[in-house]
Tab-separated table of C-alpha atoms and ligand atoms in Angstrom:
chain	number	residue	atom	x	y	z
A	500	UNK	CA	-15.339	-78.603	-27.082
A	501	UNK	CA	-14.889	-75.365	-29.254
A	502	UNK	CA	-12.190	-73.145	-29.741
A	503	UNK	CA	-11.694	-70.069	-28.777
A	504	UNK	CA	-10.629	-66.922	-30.263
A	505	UNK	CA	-8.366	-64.658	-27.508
A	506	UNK	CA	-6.920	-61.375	-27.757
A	507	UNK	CA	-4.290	-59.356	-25.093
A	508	UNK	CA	-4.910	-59.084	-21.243
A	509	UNK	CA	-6.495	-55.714	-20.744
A	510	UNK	CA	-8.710	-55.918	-23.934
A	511	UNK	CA	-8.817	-53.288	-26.267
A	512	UNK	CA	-11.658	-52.755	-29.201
A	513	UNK	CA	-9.009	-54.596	-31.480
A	514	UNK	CA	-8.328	-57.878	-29.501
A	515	UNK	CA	-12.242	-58.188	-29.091
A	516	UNK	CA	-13.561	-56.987	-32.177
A	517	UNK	CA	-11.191	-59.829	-34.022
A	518	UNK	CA	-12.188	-62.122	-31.126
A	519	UNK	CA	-16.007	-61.897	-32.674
A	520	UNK	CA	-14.676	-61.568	-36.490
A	521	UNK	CA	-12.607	-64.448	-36.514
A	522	UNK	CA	-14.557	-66.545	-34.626
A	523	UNK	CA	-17.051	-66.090	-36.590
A	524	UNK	CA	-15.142	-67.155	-39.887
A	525	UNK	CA	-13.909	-70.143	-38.244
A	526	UNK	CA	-17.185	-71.410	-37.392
A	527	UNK	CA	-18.263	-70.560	-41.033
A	528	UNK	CA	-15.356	-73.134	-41.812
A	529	UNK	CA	-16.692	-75.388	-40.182
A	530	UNK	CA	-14.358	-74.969	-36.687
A	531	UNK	CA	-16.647	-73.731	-33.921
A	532	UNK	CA	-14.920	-71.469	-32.494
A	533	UNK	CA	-16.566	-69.007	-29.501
A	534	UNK	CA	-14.630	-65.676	-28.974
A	535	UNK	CA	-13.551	-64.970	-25.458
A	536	UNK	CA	-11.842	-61.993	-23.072
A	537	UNK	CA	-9.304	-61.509	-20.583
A	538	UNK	CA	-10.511	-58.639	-18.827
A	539	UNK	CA	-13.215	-56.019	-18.378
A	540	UNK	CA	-13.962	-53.832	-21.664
A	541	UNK	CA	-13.149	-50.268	-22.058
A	542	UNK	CA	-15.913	-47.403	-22.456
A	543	UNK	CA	-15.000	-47.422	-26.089
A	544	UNK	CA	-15.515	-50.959	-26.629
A	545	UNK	CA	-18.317	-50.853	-25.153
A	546	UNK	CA	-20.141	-48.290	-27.550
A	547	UNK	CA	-18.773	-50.422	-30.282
A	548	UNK	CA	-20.978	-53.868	-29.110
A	549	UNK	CA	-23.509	-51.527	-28.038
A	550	UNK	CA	-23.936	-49.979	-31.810
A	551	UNK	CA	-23.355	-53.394	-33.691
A	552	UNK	CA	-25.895	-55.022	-31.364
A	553	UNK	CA	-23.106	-57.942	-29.773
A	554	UNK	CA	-23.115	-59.074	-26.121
A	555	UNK	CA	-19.665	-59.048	-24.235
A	556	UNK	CA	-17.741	-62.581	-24.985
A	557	UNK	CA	-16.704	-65.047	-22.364
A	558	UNK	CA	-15.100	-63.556	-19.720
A	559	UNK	CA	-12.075	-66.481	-19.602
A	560	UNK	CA	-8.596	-66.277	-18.355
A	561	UNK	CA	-7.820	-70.164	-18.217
A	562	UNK	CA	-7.039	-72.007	-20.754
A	563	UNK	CA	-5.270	-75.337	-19.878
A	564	UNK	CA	-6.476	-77.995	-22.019
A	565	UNK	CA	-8.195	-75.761	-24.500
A	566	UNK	CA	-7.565	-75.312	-27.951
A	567	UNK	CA	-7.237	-71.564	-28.734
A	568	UNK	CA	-6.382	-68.615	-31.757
A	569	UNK	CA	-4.301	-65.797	-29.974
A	570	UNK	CA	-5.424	-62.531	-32.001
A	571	UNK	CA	-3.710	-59.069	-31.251
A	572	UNK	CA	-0.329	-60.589	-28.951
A	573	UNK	CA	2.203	-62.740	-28.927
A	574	UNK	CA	3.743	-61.721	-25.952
A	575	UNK	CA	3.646	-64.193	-23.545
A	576	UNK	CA	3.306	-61.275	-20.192
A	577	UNK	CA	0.481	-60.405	-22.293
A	578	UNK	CA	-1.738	-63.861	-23.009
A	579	UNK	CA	-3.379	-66.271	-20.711
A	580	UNK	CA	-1.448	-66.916	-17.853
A	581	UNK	CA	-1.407	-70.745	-18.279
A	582	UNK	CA	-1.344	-70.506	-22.457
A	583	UNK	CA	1.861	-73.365	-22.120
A	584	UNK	CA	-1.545	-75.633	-21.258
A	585	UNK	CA	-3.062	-75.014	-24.258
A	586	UNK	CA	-3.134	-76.485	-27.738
A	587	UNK	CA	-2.405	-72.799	-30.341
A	588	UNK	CA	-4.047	-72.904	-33.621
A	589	UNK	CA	-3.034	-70.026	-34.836
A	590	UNK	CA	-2.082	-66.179	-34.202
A	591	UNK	CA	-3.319	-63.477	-35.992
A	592	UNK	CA	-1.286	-60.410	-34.911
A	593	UNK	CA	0.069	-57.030	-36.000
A	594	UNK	CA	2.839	-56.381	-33.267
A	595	UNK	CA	6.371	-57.177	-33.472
A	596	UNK	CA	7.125	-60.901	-32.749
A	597	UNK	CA	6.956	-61.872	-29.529
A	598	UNK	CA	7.984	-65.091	-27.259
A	599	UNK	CA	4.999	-67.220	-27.703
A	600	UNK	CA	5.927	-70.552	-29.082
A	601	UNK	CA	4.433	-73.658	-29.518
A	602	UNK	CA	4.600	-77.258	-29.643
A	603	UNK	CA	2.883	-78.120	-32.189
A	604	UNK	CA	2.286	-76.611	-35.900
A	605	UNK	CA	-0.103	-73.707	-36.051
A	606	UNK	CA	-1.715	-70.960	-38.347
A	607	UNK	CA	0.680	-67.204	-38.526
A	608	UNK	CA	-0.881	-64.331	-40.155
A	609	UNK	CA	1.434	-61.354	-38.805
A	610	UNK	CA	1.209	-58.247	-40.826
A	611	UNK	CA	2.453	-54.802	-40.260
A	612	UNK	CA	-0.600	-53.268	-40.340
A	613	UNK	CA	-2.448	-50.851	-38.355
A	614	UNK	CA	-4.907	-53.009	-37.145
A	615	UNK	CA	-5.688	-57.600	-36.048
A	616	UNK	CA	-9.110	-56.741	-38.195
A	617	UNK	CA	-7.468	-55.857	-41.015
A	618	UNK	CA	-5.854	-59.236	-41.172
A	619	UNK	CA	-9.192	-61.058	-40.449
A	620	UNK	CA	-10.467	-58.791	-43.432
A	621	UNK	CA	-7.830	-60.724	-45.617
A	622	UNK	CA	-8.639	-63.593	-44.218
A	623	UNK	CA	-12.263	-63.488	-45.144
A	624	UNK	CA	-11.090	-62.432	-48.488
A	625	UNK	CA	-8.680	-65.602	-49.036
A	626	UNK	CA	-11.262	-68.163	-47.850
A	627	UNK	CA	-14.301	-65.940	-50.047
A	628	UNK	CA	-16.429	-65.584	-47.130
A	629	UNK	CA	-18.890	-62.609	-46.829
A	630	UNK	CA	-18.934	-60.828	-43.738
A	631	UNK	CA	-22.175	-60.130	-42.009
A	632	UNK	CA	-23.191	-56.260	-41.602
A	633	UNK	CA	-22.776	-56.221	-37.999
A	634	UNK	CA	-19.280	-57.932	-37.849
A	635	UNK	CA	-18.107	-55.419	-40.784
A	636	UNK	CA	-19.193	-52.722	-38.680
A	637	UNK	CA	-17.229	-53.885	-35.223
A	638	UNK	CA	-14.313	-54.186	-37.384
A	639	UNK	CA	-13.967	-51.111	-38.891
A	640	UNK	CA	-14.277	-49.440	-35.634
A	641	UNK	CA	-11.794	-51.760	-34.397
A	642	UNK	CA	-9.427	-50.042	-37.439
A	643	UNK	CA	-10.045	-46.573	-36.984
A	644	UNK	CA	-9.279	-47.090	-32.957
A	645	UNK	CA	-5.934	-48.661	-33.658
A	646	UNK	CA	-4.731	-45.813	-36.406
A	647	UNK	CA	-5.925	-43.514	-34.348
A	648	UNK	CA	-8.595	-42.413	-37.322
A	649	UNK	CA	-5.638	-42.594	-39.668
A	650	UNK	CA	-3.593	-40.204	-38.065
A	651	UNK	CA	-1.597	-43.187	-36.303
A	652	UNK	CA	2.565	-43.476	-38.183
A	653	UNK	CA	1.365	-47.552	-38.039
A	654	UNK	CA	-2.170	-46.783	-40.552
A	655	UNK	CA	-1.215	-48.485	-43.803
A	656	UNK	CA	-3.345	-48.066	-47.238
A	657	UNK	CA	-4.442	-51.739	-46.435
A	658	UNK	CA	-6.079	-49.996	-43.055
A	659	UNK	CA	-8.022	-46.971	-45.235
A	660	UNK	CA	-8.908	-49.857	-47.668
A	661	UNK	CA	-10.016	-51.565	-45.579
A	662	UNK	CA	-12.405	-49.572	-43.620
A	663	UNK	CA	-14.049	-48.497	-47.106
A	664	UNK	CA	-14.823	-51.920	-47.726
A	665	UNK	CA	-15.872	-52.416	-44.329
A	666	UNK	CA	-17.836	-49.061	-44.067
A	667	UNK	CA	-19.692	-50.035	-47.302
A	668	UNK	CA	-20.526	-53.533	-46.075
A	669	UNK	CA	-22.230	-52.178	-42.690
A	670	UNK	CA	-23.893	-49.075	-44.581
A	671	UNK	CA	-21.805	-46.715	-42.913
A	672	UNK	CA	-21.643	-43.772	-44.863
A	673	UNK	CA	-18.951	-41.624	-42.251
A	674	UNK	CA	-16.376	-44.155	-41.140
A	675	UNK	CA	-14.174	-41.321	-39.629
A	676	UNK	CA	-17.070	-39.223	-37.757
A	677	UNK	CA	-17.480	-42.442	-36.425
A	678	UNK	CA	-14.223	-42.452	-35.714
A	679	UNK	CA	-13.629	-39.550	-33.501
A	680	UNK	CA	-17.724	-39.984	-32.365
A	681	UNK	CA	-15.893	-43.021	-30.484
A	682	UNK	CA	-12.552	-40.877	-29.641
A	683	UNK	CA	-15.234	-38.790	-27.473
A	684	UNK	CA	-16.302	-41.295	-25.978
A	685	UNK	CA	-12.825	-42.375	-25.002
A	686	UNK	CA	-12.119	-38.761	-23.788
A	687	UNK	CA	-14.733	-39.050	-21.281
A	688	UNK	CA	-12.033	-39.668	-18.593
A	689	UNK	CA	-13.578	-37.251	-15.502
A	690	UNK	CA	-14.758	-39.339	-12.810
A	691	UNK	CA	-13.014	-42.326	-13.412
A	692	UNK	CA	-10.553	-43.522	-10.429
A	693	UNK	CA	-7.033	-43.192	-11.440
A	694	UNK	CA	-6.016	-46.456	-11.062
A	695	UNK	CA	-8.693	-47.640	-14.015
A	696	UNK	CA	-7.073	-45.090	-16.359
A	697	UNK	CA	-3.851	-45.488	-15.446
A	698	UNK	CA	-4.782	-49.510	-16.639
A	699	UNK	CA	-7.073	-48.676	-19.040
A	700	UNK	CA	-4.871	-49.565	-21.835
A	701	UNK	CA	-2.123	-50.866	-19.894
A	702	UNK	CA	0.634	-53.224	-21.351
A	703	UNK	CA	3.893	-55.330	-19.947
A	704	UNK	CA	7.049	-56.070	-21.731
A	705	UNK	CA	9.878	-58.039	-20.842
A	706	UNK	CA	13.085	-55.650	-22.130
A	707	UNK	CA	16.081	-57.625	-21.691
A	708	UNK	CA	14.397	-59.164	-18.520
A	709	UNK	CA	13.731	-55.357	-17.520
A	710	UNK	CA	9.645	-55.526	-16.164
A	711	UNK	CA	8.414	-52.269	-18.689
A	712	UNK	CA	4.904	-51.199	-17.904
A	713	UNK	CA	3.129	-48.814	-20.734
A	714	UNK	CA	-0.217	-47.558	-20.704
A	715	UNK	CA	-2.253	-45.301	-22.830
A	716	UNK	CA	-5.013	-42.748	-22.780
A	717	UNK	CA	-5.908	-41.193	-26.058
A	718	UNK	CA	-7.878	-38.112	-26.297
A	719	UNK	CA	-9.013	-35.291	-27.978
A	720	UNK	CA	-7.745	-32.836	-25.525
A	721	UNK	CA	-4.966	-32.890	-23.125
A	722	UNK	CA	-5.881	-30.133	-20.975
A	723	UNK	CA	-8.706	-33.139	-19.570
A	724	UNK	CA	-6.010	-34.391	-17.494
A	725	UNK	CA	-5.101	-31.169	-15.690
A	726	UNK	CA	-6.248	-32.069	-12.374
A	727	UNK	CA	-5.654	-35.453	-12.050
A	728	UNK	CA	-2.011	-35.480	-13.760
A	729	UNK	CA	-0.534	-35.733	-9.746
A	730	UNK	CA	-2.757	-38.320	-8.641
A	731	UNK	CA	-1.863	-40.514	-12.267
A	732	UNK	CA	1.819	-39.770	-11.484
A	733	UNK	CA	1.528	-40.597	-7.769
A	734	UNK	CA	-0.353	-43.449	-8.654
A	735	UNK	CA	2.035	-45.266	-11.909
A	736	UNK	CA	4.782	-44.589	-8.799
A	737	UNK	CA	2.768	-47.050	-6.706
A	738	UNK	CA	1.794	-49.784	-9.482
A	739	UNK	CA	6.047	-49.942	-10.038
A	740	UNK	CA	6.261	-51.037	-6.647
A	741	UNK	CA	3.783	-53.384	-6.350
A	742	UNK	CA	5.078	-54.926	-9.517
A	743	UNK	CA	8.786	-54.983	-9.198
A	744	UNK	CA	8.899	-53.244	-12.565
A	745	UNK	CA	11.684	-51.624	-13.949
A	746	UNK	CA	9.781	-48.965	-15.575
A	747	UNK	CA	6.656	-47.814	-15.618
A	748	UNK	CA	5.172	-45.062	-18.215
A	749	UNK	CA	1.993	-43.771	-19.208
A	750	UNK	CA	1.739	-42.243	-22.904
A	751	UNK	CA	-0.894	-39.360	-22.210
A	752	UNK	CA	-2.053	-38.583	-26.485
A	753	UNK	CA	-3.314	-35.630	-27.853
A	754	UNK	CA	-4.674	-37.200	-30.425
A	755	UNK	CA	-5.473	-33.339	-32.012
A	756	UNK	CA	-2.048	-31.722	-31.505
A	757	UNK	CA	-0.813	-34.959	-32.339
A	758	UNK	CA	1.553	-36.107	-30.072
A	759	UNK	CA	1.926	-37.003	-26.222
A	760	UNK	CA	3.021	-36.063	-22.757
A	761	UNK	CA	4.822	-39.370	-21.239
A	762	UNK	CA	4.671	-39.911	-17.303
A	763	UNK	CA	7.320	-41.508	-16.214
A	764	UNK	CA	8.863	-43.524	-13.024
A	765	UNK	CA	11.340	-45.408	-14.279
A	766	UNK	CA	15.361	-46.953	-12.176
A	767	UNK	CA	16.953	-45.621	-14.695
A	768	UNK	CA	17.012	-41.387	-14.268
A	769	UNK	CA	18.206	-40.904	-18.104
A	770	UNK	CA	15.520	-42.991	-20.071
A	771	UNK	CA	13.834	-41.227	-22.193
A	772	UNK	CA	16.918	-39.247	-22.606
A	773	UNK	CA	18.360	-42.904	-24.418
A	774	UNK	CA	15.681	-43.945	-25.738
A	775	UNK	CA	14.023	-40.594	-27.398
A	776	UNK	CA	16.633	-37.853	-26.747
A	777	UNK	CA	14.912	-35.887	-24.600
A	778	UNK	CA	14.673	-35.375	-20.754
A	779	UNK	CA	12.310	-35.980	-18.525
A	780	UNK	CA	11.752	-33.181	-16.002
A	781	UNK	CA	9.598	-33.582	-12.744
A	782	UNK	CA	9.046	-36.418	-14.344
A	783	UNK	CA	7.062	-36.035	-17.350
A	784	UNK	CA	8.354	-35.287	-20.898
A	785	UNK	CA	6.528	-34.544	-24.115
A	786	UNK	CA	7.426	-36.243	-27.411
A	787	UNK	CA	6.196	-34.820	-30.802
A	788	UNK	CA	4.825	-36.881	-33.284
A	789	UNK	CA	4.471	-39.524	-31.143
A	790	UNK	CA	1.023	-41.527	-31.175
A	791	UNK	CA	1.775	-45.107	-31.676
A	792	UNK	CA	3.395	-47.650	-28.425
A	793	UNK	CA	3.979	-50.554	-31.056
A	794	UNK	CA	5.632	-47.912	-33.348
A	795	UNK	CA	7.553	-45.118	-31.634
A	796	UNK	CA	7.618	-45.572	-27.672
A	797	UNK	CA	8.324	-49.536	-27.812
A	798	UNK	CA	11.511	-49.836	-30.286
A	799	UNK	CA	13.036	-46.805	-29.227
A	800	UNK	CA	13.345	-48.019	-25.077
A	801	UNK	CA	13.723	-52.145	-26.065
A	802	UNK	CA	16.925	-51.090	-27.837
A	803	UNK	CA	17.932	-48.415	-25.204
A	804	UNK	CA	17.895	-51.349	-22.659
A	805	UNK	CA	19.233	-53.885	-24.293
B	191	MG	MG1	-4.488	-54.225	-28.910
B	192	MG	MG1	-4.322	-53.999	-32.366
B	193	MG	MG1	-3.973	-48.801	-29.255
């Protein structure tokens, strides 16, 4: 049976771009090792197979009696639903700790970086295996989604370093027109129903047993989501109810201007007014600076509920 390689529920370019690279190294190792998905792709990760030439992986969401790598998580809301019935090899992450643990001895490469893939590039590096074109090229994109093309607080110099080794592997010669050529794509948010936005890049924590829903839409202009900010409000109202969450928020990014407009339904009226210092009126608040969950949404509201 081979391993597999899994990143977050709701899959961003990051969980499945390091699904492909580190598979890939593992089997080179000598471990097959097959990378897999918990979800449908985004339009953006999409473009990214599409340009490199890679099919979708395994669409898989079980994994009891499996033996598996966890890349991008280690938040249990945020794995495979039945991950205590699996065997973990190893997790490969660049989020804060989370409450996966396991019973038996596995493999931990957690840095803060900006980006899974620029772990998997050290990894490459330690065990002196080349990395095809293709796979280079998937995981730089992977990079310059995460740091938002750099401009993310969480892009490191390992991330830019990274992405110039990476860029010269796949014979890109423009890593960050690539960059926002993707970013476009992403912005392409007209016509989609609300709900798939609204869970486009959708994530659950567990805040001192609080149920905190946070998604994400990053684009290049705000003023996209003029007509449909009701109907995204109306509708993050409805997916706190049907999930007995505590919270629910959705980060809306000007990835340009460089900061974002947060929706948010939330029990508690004063939240971002804890957490951020600043109110939220008619619901919605904006917050300068602010482009990164991991970095600047998520510590900020874990400590204000705790
Ligand atoms: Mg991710
Ligand atoms: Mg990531
Ligand atoms: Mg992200």
């Amino acid at each position: 049976m081979p391993h597999y390689v899994v990143g977050h529920k709701i899959p961003d370019s990051d969980s499945i771009c390091s699904a492909i690279a580190l598979s890939y190294l593992k089997t080179t190792l000598g471990e097959k090792t097959v990378p897999a998905r918990l979800g449908e792709l985004s339009p953006e990760t999409l473009f990214i197979l599409d340009r490199f030439g890679f099919e979708q992986p395994e669409l898989k969401m079980s994994y009891a009696g499996e033996s598996l790598y966890i890349v991008d998580h280690s938040e249990r809301t945020q794995g495979p639903d039945d991950i205590d019935d699996a065997t973990i090899l190893g997790i490969i992450d660049h989020h804060k700790l989370g409450d996966i643990t396991t019973s038996t001895p596995l493999e931990i490469w957690v840095r803060p970086v900006g980006c899974t893939n620029t772990i998997i590039k050290m990894m490459y590096d330690f065990h002196n295996v080349e990395i095809p074109k293709n796979i280079a090229g998937a995981m730089m994109c992977a990079i310059l989604s995460d740091t938002v093309v750099f401009k993310s607080p969480t892009c490191t110099t390992a991330d830019i370093k990274c992405v110039e080794a990476l860029a010269e592997i796949a014979g890109i010669e423009d890593p960050q027109a690539l960059g926002m050529e993707m970013f476009e794509v992403k912005s392409a948010v007209l016509g989609t129903p609300v709900r798939d936005l609204v869970l486009r890049d959708f994530k659950d924590f567990d805040m001192n047993g609080n149920l905190v829903g946070i998604g994400q839409l990053e684009v290049i202009d705000l003023s996209i989501f003029d007509e449909m900010k009701a109907d995204l409000e109306a509708d993050i109202a409805q997916l706190k109810e049907e999930g007995n969450r505590h919270s629910v928020i959705l980060l809306l990014t000007d990835i340009m201007k460089e900061g974002s407009e947060m929706l948010v339904v939330s029990d508690n009226a004063d939240l971002t007014e804890k957490a951020y210092g600043k109110t939220t009126v008619d619901g919605k608040v904006w917050l300068d600076g602010v482009l990164s969950r991991k970095k600047q949404v998520v510590p900020p509201l874990q400590e204000s509920l705790s």
